[in-house]
PDB file of C-alpha atoms in Angstrom:
ATOM      1  CA  MET A   1     -26.146 -47.463-260.163  1.00 51.00           C
ATOM      2  CA  LYS A   2     -23.887 -50.745-260.684  1.00 47.00           C
ATOM      3  CA  LYS A   3     -22.631 -49.694-264.059  1.00 48.00           C
ATOM      4  CA  LEU A   4     -21.575 -46.236-263.069  1.00 45.00           C
ATOM      5  CA  ILE A   5     -19.480 -47.736-260.403  1.00 47.00           C
ATOM      6  CA  GLN A   6     -17.925 -50.181-262.409  1.00 50.00           C
ATOM      7  CA  ILE A   7     -17.289 -47.274-265.239  1.00 47.00           C
ATOM      8  CA  LEU A   8     -15.432 -45.221-261.912  1.00 46.00           C
ATOM      9  CA  ILE A   9     -13.442 -47.789-260.858  1.00 48.00           C
ATOM     10  CA  ILE A  10     -11.959 -48.639-264.754  1.00 48.00           C
ATOM     11  CA  LEU A  11     -11.088 -44.784-264.857  1.00 46.00           C
ATOM     12  CA  PHE A  12      -9.392 -45.071-261.458  1.00 49.00           C
ATOM     13  CA  LEU A  13      -6.944 -47.747-262.630  1.00 44.00           C
ATOM     14  CA  ILE A  14      -6.223 -45.890-266.218  1.00 46.00           C
ATOM     15  CA  SER A  15      -5.619 -42.860-264.369  1.00 49.00           C
ATOM     16  CA  SER A  16      -3.263 -44.613-261.625  1.00 47.00           C
ATOM     17  CA  CYS A  17      -1.218 -46.717-264.353  1.00 45.00           C
ATOM     18  CA  GLY A  18      -0.865 -43.394-266.703  1.00 45.00           C
ATOM     19  CA  ARG A  19       0.997 -41.440-263.611  1.00 41.00           C
ATOM     20  CA  SER A  20       3.138 -44.777-262.525  1.00 40.00           C
ATOM     21  CA  LEU A  21       4.335 -44.599-266.539  1.00 35.00           C
ATOM     22  CA  THR A  22       5.427 -40.959-266.301  1.00 37.00           C
ATOM     23  CA  LYS A  23       7.169 -41.618-263.376  1.00 34.00           C
ATOM     24  CA  ASP A  24       8.844 -44.321-264.915  1.00 34.00           C
ATOM     25  CA  LYS A  25       9.714 -42.027-267.562  1.00 31.00           C
ATOM     26  CA  THR A  26      10.930 -39.451-265.667  1.00 27.00           C
ATOM     27  CA  THR A  27      13.243 -41.593-263.698  1.00 25.00           C
ATOM     28  CA  GLU A  28      14.490 -42.832-267.019  1.00 26.00           C
ATOM     29  CA  THR A  29      15.430 -39.613-268.142  1.00 23.00           C
ATOM     30  CA  ALA A  30      16.735 -38.424-264.975  1.00 24.00           C
ATOM     31  CA  ILE A  31      19.244 -41.668-265.437  1.00 21.00           C
ATOM     32  CA  ILE A  32      20.193 -40.673-268.602  1.00 23.00           C
ATOM     33  CA  ASN A  33      21.187 -36.902-267.827  1.00 28.00           C
ATOM     34  CA  ASP A  34      23.281 -37.905-264.869  1.00 29.00           C
ATOM     35  CA  ASN A  35      25.070 -40.310-267.032  1.00 31.00           C
ATOM     36  CA  HIS A  36      25.849 -37.525-269.661  1.00 32.00           C
ATOM     37  CA  LYS A  37      26.556 -35.153-267.079  1.00 30.00           C
ATOM     38  CA  SER A  38      29.177 -37.451-265.728  1.00 32.00           C
ATOM     39  CA  LYS A  39      30.496 -38.198-269.306  1.00 33.00           C
ATOM     40  CA  GLU A  40      31.044 -34.344-269.811  1.00 40.00           C
ATOM     41  CA  GLN A  41      32.648 -33.910-266.135  1.00 39.00           C
ATOM     42  CA  LEU A  42      35.415 -36.555-267.258  1.00 37.00           C
ATOM     43  CA  ASN A  43      36.147 -34.941-270.588  1.00 47.00           C
ATOM     44  CA  ASN A  44      36.507 -31.558-268.974  1.00 52.00           C
ATOM     45  CA  GLU A  45      39.237 -32.454-266.192  1.00 57.00           C
ATOM     46  CA  VAL A  46      41.087 -29.360-265.219  1.00 56.00           C
ATOM     47  CA  PHE A  47      45.053 -30.108-264.054  1.00 55.00           C
ATOM     48  CA  LEU A  48      47.328 -27.800-262.288  1.00 52.00           C
ATOM     49  CA  TYR A  49      50.187 -26.552-263.605  1.00 51.00           C
ATOM     50  CA  ASP A  50      53.022 -28.092-261.493  1.00 50.00           C
ATOM     51  CA  GLU A  51      54.630 -25.032-260.578  1.00 52.00           C
ATOM     52  CA  SER A  52      51.915 -22.200-260.791  1.00 56.00           C
ATOM     53  CA  ASN A  53      48.274 -21.674-259.907  1.00 59.00           C
ATOM     54  CA  ASP A  54      47.471 -21.750-263.544  1.00 64.00           C
ATOM     55  CA  THR A  55      45.004 -24.330-265.092  1.00 70.00           C
ATOM     56  CA  VAL A  56      45.412 -26.676-268.226  1.00 71.00           C
ATOM     57  CA  LYS A  57      41.627 -27.969-269.431  1.00 78.00           C
ATOM     58  CA  LYS A  58      40.139 -29.234-272.666  1.00 87.00           C
ATOM     59  CA  ASN A  59      40.144 -26.990-275.593  1.00 91.00           C
ATOM     60  CA  THR A  60      38.508 -27.231-278.595  1.00 94.00           C
ATOM     61  CA  PHE A  61      39.753 -25.383-281.710  1.00 96.00           C
ATOM     62  CA  PHE A  62      37.895 -25.369-285.182  1.00 97.00           C
ATOM     63  CA  LEU A  63      40.291 -25.000-287.533  1.00 97.00           C
ATOM     64  CA  LYS A  64      40.333 -23.996-291.506  1.00 97.00           C
ATOM     65  CA  SER A  65      39.433 -26.767-294.003  1.00 95.00           C
ATOM     66  CA  ASN A  66      36.732 -28.603-291.557  1.00 95.00           C
ATOM     67  CA  PHE A  67      39.115 -30.080-289.584  1.00 96.00           C
ATOM     68  CA  LYS A  68      38.903 -29.672-285.836  1.00 96.00           C
ATOM     69  CA  LEU A  69      41.868 -29.721-282.926  1.00 96.00           C
ATOM     70  CA  ILE A  70      41.211 -31.150-279.265  1.00 94.00           C
ATOM     71  CA  VAL A  71      43.612 -30.079-276.927  1.00 92.00           C
ATOM     72  CA  PHE A  72      42.839 -31.883-273.539  1.00 89.00           C
ATOM     73  CA  PRO A  73      44.889 -33.249-270.231  1.00 86.00           C
ATOM     74  CA  THR A  74      45.456 -36.613-268.820  1.00 85.00           C
ATOM     75  CA  ARG A  75      47.830 -38.762-266.780  1.00 79.00           C
ATOM     76  CA  ASN A  76      50.261 -40.869-268.346  1.00 75.00           C
ATOM     77  CA  GLU A  77      51.753 -44.086-267.213  1.00 73.00           C
ATOM     78  CA  GLU A  78      54.457 -42.730-265.283  1.00 73.00           C
ATOM     79  CA  ASN A  79      51.150 -40.801-263.554  1.00 65.00           C
ATOM     80  CA  ASP A  80      52.690 -37.494-264.927  1.00 74.00           C
ATOM     81  CA  ASN A  81      50.122 -34.670-266.023  1.00 79.00           C
ATOM     82  CA  GLN A  82      50.315 -34.408-269.838  1.00 86.00           C
ATOM     83  CA  ILE A  83      48.730 -32.521-272.371  1.00 88.00           C
ATOM     84  CA  ASN A  84      47.479 -34.112-275.427  1.00 91.00           C
ATOM     85  CA  PHE A  85      46.558 -32.462-278.967  1.00 94.00           C
ATOM     86  CA  ALA A  86      43.989 -34.581-281.061  1.00 93.00           C
ATOM     87  CA  LEU A  87      43.361 -33.702-284.783  1.00 94.00           C
ATOM     88  CA  LEU A  88      39.776 -34.741-286.177  1.00 93.00           C
ATOM     89  CA  GLY A  89      38.603 -34.579-289.585  1.00 92.00           C
ATOM     90  CA  LYS A  90      36.998 -36.735-292.278  1.00 84.00           C
ATOM     91  CA  ASN A  91      38.362 -40.142-291.452  1.00 83.00           C
ATOM     92  CA  ILE A  92      40.845 -38.640-289.070  1.00 84.00           C
ATOM     93  CA  ASP A  93      40.411 -38.754-285.034  1.00 87.00           C
ATOM     94  CA  THR A  94      44.372 -38.918-283.980  1.00 89.00           C
ATOM     95  CA  ILE A  95      46.345 -37.572-281.165  1.00 91.00           C
ATOM     96  CA  ILE A  96      49.479 -35.987-283.113  1.00 90.00           C
ATOM     97  CA  LYS A  97      51.278 -34.663-280.522  1.00 91.00           C
ATOM     98  CA  TYR A  98      51.450 -34.659-276.435  1.00 86.00           C
ATOM     99  CA  ASP A  99      53.731 -33.308-274.294  1.00 86.00           C
ATOM    100  CA  VAL A 100      54.361 -33.349-270.313  1.00 80.00           C
ATOM    101  CA  ILE A 101      53.025 -30.710-268.289  1.00 75.00           C
ATOM    102  CA  SER A 102      55.425 -28.617-266.346  1.00 68.00           C
ATOM    103  CA  THR A 103      55.249 -24.582-265.898  1.00 65.00           C
ATOM    104  CA  LYS A 104      53.023 -22.765-267.941  1.00 64.00           C
ATOM    105  CA  LYS A 105      55.961 -21.279-270.119  1.00 66.00           C
ATOM    106  CA  ASN A 106      57.110 -24.825-270.958  1.00 77.00           C
ATOM    107  CA  THR A 107      54.338 -26.627-272.351  1.00 83.00           C
ATOM    108  CA  ALA A 108      53.398 -27.226-275.723  1.00 91.00           C
ATOM    109  CA  TYR A 109      50.233 -24.946-276.611  1.00 92.00           C
ATOM    110  CA  PHE A 110      48.327 -24.237-280.158  1.00 95.00           C
ATOM    111  CA  ASP A 111      47.867 -20.089-280.533  1.00 94.00           C
ATOM    112  CA  GLY A 112      45.741 -20.149-283.597  1.00 96.00           C
ATOM    113  CA  SER A 113      48.389 -20.366-286.039  1.00 97.00           C
ATOM    114  CA  ASP A 114      46.407 -22.119-288.722  1.00 98.00           C
ATOM    115  CA  PHE A 115      46.365 -22.408-292.060  1.00 98.00           C
ATOM    116  CA  SER A 116      44.548 -24.207-295.051  1.00 97.00           C
ATOM    117  CA  ASN A 117      46.635 -26.721-295.326  1.00 97.00           C
ATOM    118  CA  PHE A 118      48.992 -27.181-291.787  1.00 98.00           C
ATOM    119  CA  PHE A 119      48.512 -26.003-288.279  1.00 98.00           C
ATOM    120  CA  ALA A 120      51.577 -25.379-285.592  1.00 98.00           C
ATOM    121  CA  ILE A 121      51.930 -26.363-282.306  1.00 97.00           C
ATOM    122  CA  LYS A 122      54.185 -24.352-280.103  1.00 95.00           C
ATOM    123  CA  GLN A 123      56.164 -24.013-276.944  1.00 92.00           C
ATOM    124  CA  SER A 124      58.409 -21.088-275.603  1.00 84.00           C
ATOM    125  CA  GLY A 125      61.373 -21.461-274.255  1.00 72.00           C
ATOM    126  CA  GLY A 126      63.614 -18.299-272.755  1.00 69.00           C
ATOM    127  CA  ALA A 127      63.844 -16.013-276.055  1.00 76.00           C
ATOM    128  CA  ASN A 128      62.990 -18.474-278.598  1.00 85.00           C
ATOM    129  CA  THR A 129      59.551 -20.085-279.583  1.00 93.00           C
ATOM    130  CA  LYS A 130      59.878 -23.688-281.067  1.00 95.00           C
ATOM    131  CA  PHE A 131      56.998 -24.893-283.437  1.00 97.00           C
ATOM    132  CA  TRP A 132      55.987 -28.038-284.997  1.00 97.00           C
ATOM    133  CA  LEU A 133      53.870 -27.755-288.598  1.00 98.00           C
ATOM    134  CA  PHE A 134      51.879 -30.317-289.454  1.00 97.00           C
ATOM    135  CA  ASP A 135      50.063 -31.486-292.147  1.00 97.00           C
ATOM    136  CA  LYS A 136      46.267 -31.733-291.796  1.00 96.00           C
ATOM    137  CA  THR A 137      45.916 -34.384-294.552  1.00 92.00           C
ATOM    138  CA  ASN A 138      48.217 -36.838-293.469  1.00 91.00           C
ATOM    139  CA  ARG A 139      49.101 -35.891-290.037  1.00 91.00           C
ATOM    140  CA  ILE A 140      52.659 -35.927-290.726  1.00 92.00           C
ATOM    141  CA  GLN A 141      54.854 -33.252-289.020  1.00 95.00           C
ATOM    142  CA  SER A 142      56.468 -31.154-292.360  1.00 96.00           C
ATOM    143  CA  ILE A 143      58.960 -29.069-290.544  1.00 97.00           C
ATOM    144  CA  ASN A 144      60.087 -27.626-286.799  1.00 97.00           C
ATOM    145  CA  GLY A 145      62.342 -24.659-285.716  1.00 97.00           C
ATOM    146  CA  LEU A 146      62.465 -21.786-284.253  1.00 96.00           C
ATOM    147  CA  GLN A 147      59.415 -19.224-284.712  1.00 95.00           C
ATOM    148  CA  VAL A 148      60.686 -15.603-286.617  1.00 95.00           C
ATOM    149  CA  LYS A 149      57.863 -14.776-288.126  1.00 96.00           C
ATOM    150  CA  PHE A 150      53.972 -16.363-288.785  1.00 97.00           C
ATOM    151  CA  ASP A 151      52.197 -14.659-291.890  1.00 97.00           C
ATOM    152  CA  LEU A 152      48.871 -16.121-291.635  1.00 97.00           C
ATOM    153  CA  LYS A 153      47.593 -14.108-294.459  1.00 96.00           C
ATOM    154  CA  ASN A 154      49.887 -14.676-297.023  1.00 97.00           C
ATOM    155  CA  GLU A 155      50.499 -18.433-295.308  1.00 98.00           C
ATOM    156  CA  LEU A 156      54.080 -18.071-294.730  1.00 98.00           C
ATOM    157  CA  ILE A 157      56.665 -18.913-292.144  1.00 98.00           C
ATOM    158  CA  ILE A 158      60.322 -17.488-291.639  1.00 98.00           C
ATOM    159  CA  TYR A 159      62.137 -20.080-289.238  1.00 98.00           C
ATOM    160  CA  LYS A 160      65.237 -20.905-288.225  1.00 97.00           C
ATOM    161  CA  ASP A 161      66.400 -24.997-288.461  1.00 96.00           C
ATOM    162  CA  ASP A 162      68.255 -26.523-285.520  1.00 93.00           C
ATOM    163  CA  ASN A 163      71.580 -25.201-286.981  1.00 95.00           C
ATOM    164  CA  TYR A 164      70.169 -21.526-287.278  1.00 94.00           C
ATOM    165  CA  ASN A 165      69.989 -21.261-290.602  1.00 97.00           C
ATOM    166  CA  LEU A 166      67.371 -19.073-292.211  1.00 98.00           C
ATOM    167  CA  PHE A 167      64.356 -20.432-294.055  1.00 98.00           C
ATOM    168  CA  LEU A 168      61.312 -19.521-295.662  1.00 98.00           C
ATOM    169  CA  PHE A 169      58.209 -22.274-295.669  1.00 98.00           C
ATOM    170  CA  ASP A 170      55.345 -21.602-298.106  1.00 98.00           C
ATOM    171  CA  CYS A 171      52.230 -23.533-296.902  1.00 98.00           C
ATOM    172  CA  ASN A 172      50.803 -22.960-300.620  1.00 97.00           C
ATOM    173  CA  SER A 173      53.316 -24.088-302.655  1.00 97.00           C
ATOM    174  CA  ARG A 174      54.974 -26.555-299.849  1.00 97.00           C
ATOM    175  CA  LYS A 175      58.479 -25.059-300.607  1.00 97.00           C
ATOM    176  CA  ASN A 176      61.209 -24.782-298.150  1.00 98.00           C
ATOM    177  CA  ILE A 177      63.495 -21.842-299.414  1.00 98.00           C
ATOM    178  CA  PRO A 178      67.014 -21.079-297.904  1.00 98.00           C
ATOM    179  CA  ILE A 179      66.730 -17.218-297.055  1.00 98.00           C
ATOM    180  CA  ASN A 180      70.580 -15.645-297.835  1.00 97.00           C
ATOM    181  CA  ILE A 181      69.883 -11.988-296.291  1.00 97.00           C
ATOM    182  CA  PRO A 182      72.617  -9.843-298.974  1.00 96.00           C
ATOM    183  CA  PHE A 183      74.666  -8.318-295.931  1.00 95.00           C
ATOM    184  CA  ASN A 184      77.012  -7.078-298.120  1.00 95.00           C
ATOM    185  CA  GLU A 185      74.510  -4.922-300.262  1.00 94.00           C
ATOM    186  CA  LEU A 186      72.427  -3.455-296.804  1.00 95.00           C
ATOM    187  CA  LYS A 187      75.420  -3.270-294.743  1.00 93.00           C
ATOM    188  CA  LYS A 188      75.397   0.591-295.652  1.00 94.00           C
ATOM    189  CA  TYR A 189      72.428   0.872-293.184  1.00 96.00           C
ATOM    190  CA  ASP A 190      73.112   1.299-289.504  1.00 95.00           C
ATOM    191  CA  CYS A 191      70.150  -0.743-288.636  1.00 95.00           C
ATOM    192  CA  MET A 192      72.069  -3.686-290.017  1.00 95.00           C
ATOM    193  CA  LYS A 193      74.785  -3.512-287.309  1.00 91.00           C
ATOM    194  CA  TYR A 194      72.408  -5.423-284.963  1.00 89.00           C
ATOM    195  CA  GLY A 195      73.611  -8.493-283.946  1.00 87.00           C
ATOM    196  CA  ASN A 196      70.475 -10.335-283.977  1.00 90.00           C
ATOM    197  CA  ILE A 197      68.917  -8.494-287.135  1.00 94.00           C
ATOM    198  CA  GLU A 198      67.914 -11.928-288.423  1.00 94.00           C
ATOM    199  CA  ASN A 199      65.224 -12.009-285.681  1.00 94.00           C
ATOM    200  CA  GLU A 200      63.732  -8.346-287.080  1.00 95.00           C
ATOM    201  CA  ILE A 201      63.050  -9.905-290.570  1.00 97.00           C
ATOM    202  CA  ASP A 202      59.562  -9.859-291.930  1.00 97.00           C
ATOM    203  CA  ILE A 203      57.520 -10.309-294.907  1.00 97.00           C
ATOM    204  CA  LYS A 204      56.956  -6.744-296.777  1.00 96.00           C
ATOM    205  CA  LYS A 205      54.831  -8.000-299.496  1.00 96.00           C
ATOM    206  CA  VAL A 206      54.673 -11.248-302.122  1.00 97.00           C
ATOM    207  CA  SER A 207      54.272 -11.303-306.062  1.00 97.00           C
ATOM    208  CA  ASP A 208      53.762 -13.483-308.268  1.00 96.00           C
ATOM    209  CA  HIS A 209      57.235 -14.503-308.846  1.00 97.00           C
ATOM    210  CA  PHE A 210      59.025 -12.568-305.356  1.00 98.00           C
ATOM    211  CA  TYR A 211      58.988 -12.594-301.753  1.00 98.00           C
ATOM    212  CA  TYR A 212      60.111  -9.363-300.366  1.00 98.00           C
ATOM    213  CA  PHE A 213      61.260  -8.854-297.125  1.00 98.00           C
ATOM    214  CA  ARG A 214      62.140  -6.032-294.437  1.00 97.00           C
ATOM    215  CA  PHE A 215      63.322  -5.518-291.283  1.00 97.00           C
ATOM    216  CA  ASN A 216      61.207  -4.189-288.086  1.00 95.00           C
ATOM    217  CA  ILE A 217      64.090  -1.762-286.911  1.00 95.00           C
ATOM    218  CA  CYS A 218      64.729  -0.790-290.014  1.00 96.00           C
ATOM    219  CA  ASP A 219      63.261   1.918-292.636  1.00 94.00           C
ATOM    220  CA  SER A 220      60.895   0.434-295.476  1.00 90.00           C
ATOM    221  CA  VAL A 221      63.702   1.232-297.634  1.00 92.00           C
ATOM    222  CA  VAL A 222      66.056  -1.449-296.227  1.00 96.00           C
ATOM    223  CA  SER A 223      64.615  -4.349-297.982  1.00 97.00           C
ATOM    224  CA  PHE A 224      65.312  -7.500-300.492  1.00 98.00           C
ATOM    225  CA  ARG A 225      63.712 -10.250-302.273  1.00 97.00           C
ATOM    226  CA  ILE A 226      64.390 -14.105-303.025  1.00 97.00           C
ATOM    227  CA  ARG A 227      62.677 -15.888-306.091  1.00 96.00           C
ATOM    228  CA  LYS A 228      59.654 -17.846-305.461  1.00 95.00           C
TER     229      LYS A 228
END
């Protein structure tokens, strides 16, 4: 009888100890989860645009060639709301551009303009859209200007520089080629009398040796080419 009582006491102690350990582990897990949640909340702050009810918050984009672009808001030293663009890749974790958040239409953004070796950040302003093209590998800004046409399929960009000269940038060959529209040859077409015809230029096709262009407001016969 005495042995039976001793055995029951030992079993009771073991059971109590087990419940205590389980409780401690549960508490520890809860603390870890709370800390994790807190970190997630910090990484997902939501800011209001100053002059509208739209919000800007953290967003992650998966780019070609195994890169990632994280767009997130912070407050800078002047306590202004700021949008940041961080590029992540192999041995790369760098904020490559930032911009003060004002109205939605004037704040820099990423719209999916992604190429194999480059990506673009844009900013709307009136009738024109500014862009900055960054090299993913060295994080250097390659070109910037006013967007005319982004051809993601052929990896080509038609744009105007600061002097409103027209260029074609080939993201594959990395060549920056002036576009000289042959107005004398094309002036017989009525559509070419349009004042801002340069803004209507588009890529018609690409061959091994030439780029072919057309105009969105003209028939397909109105075209020209430049050598690669």
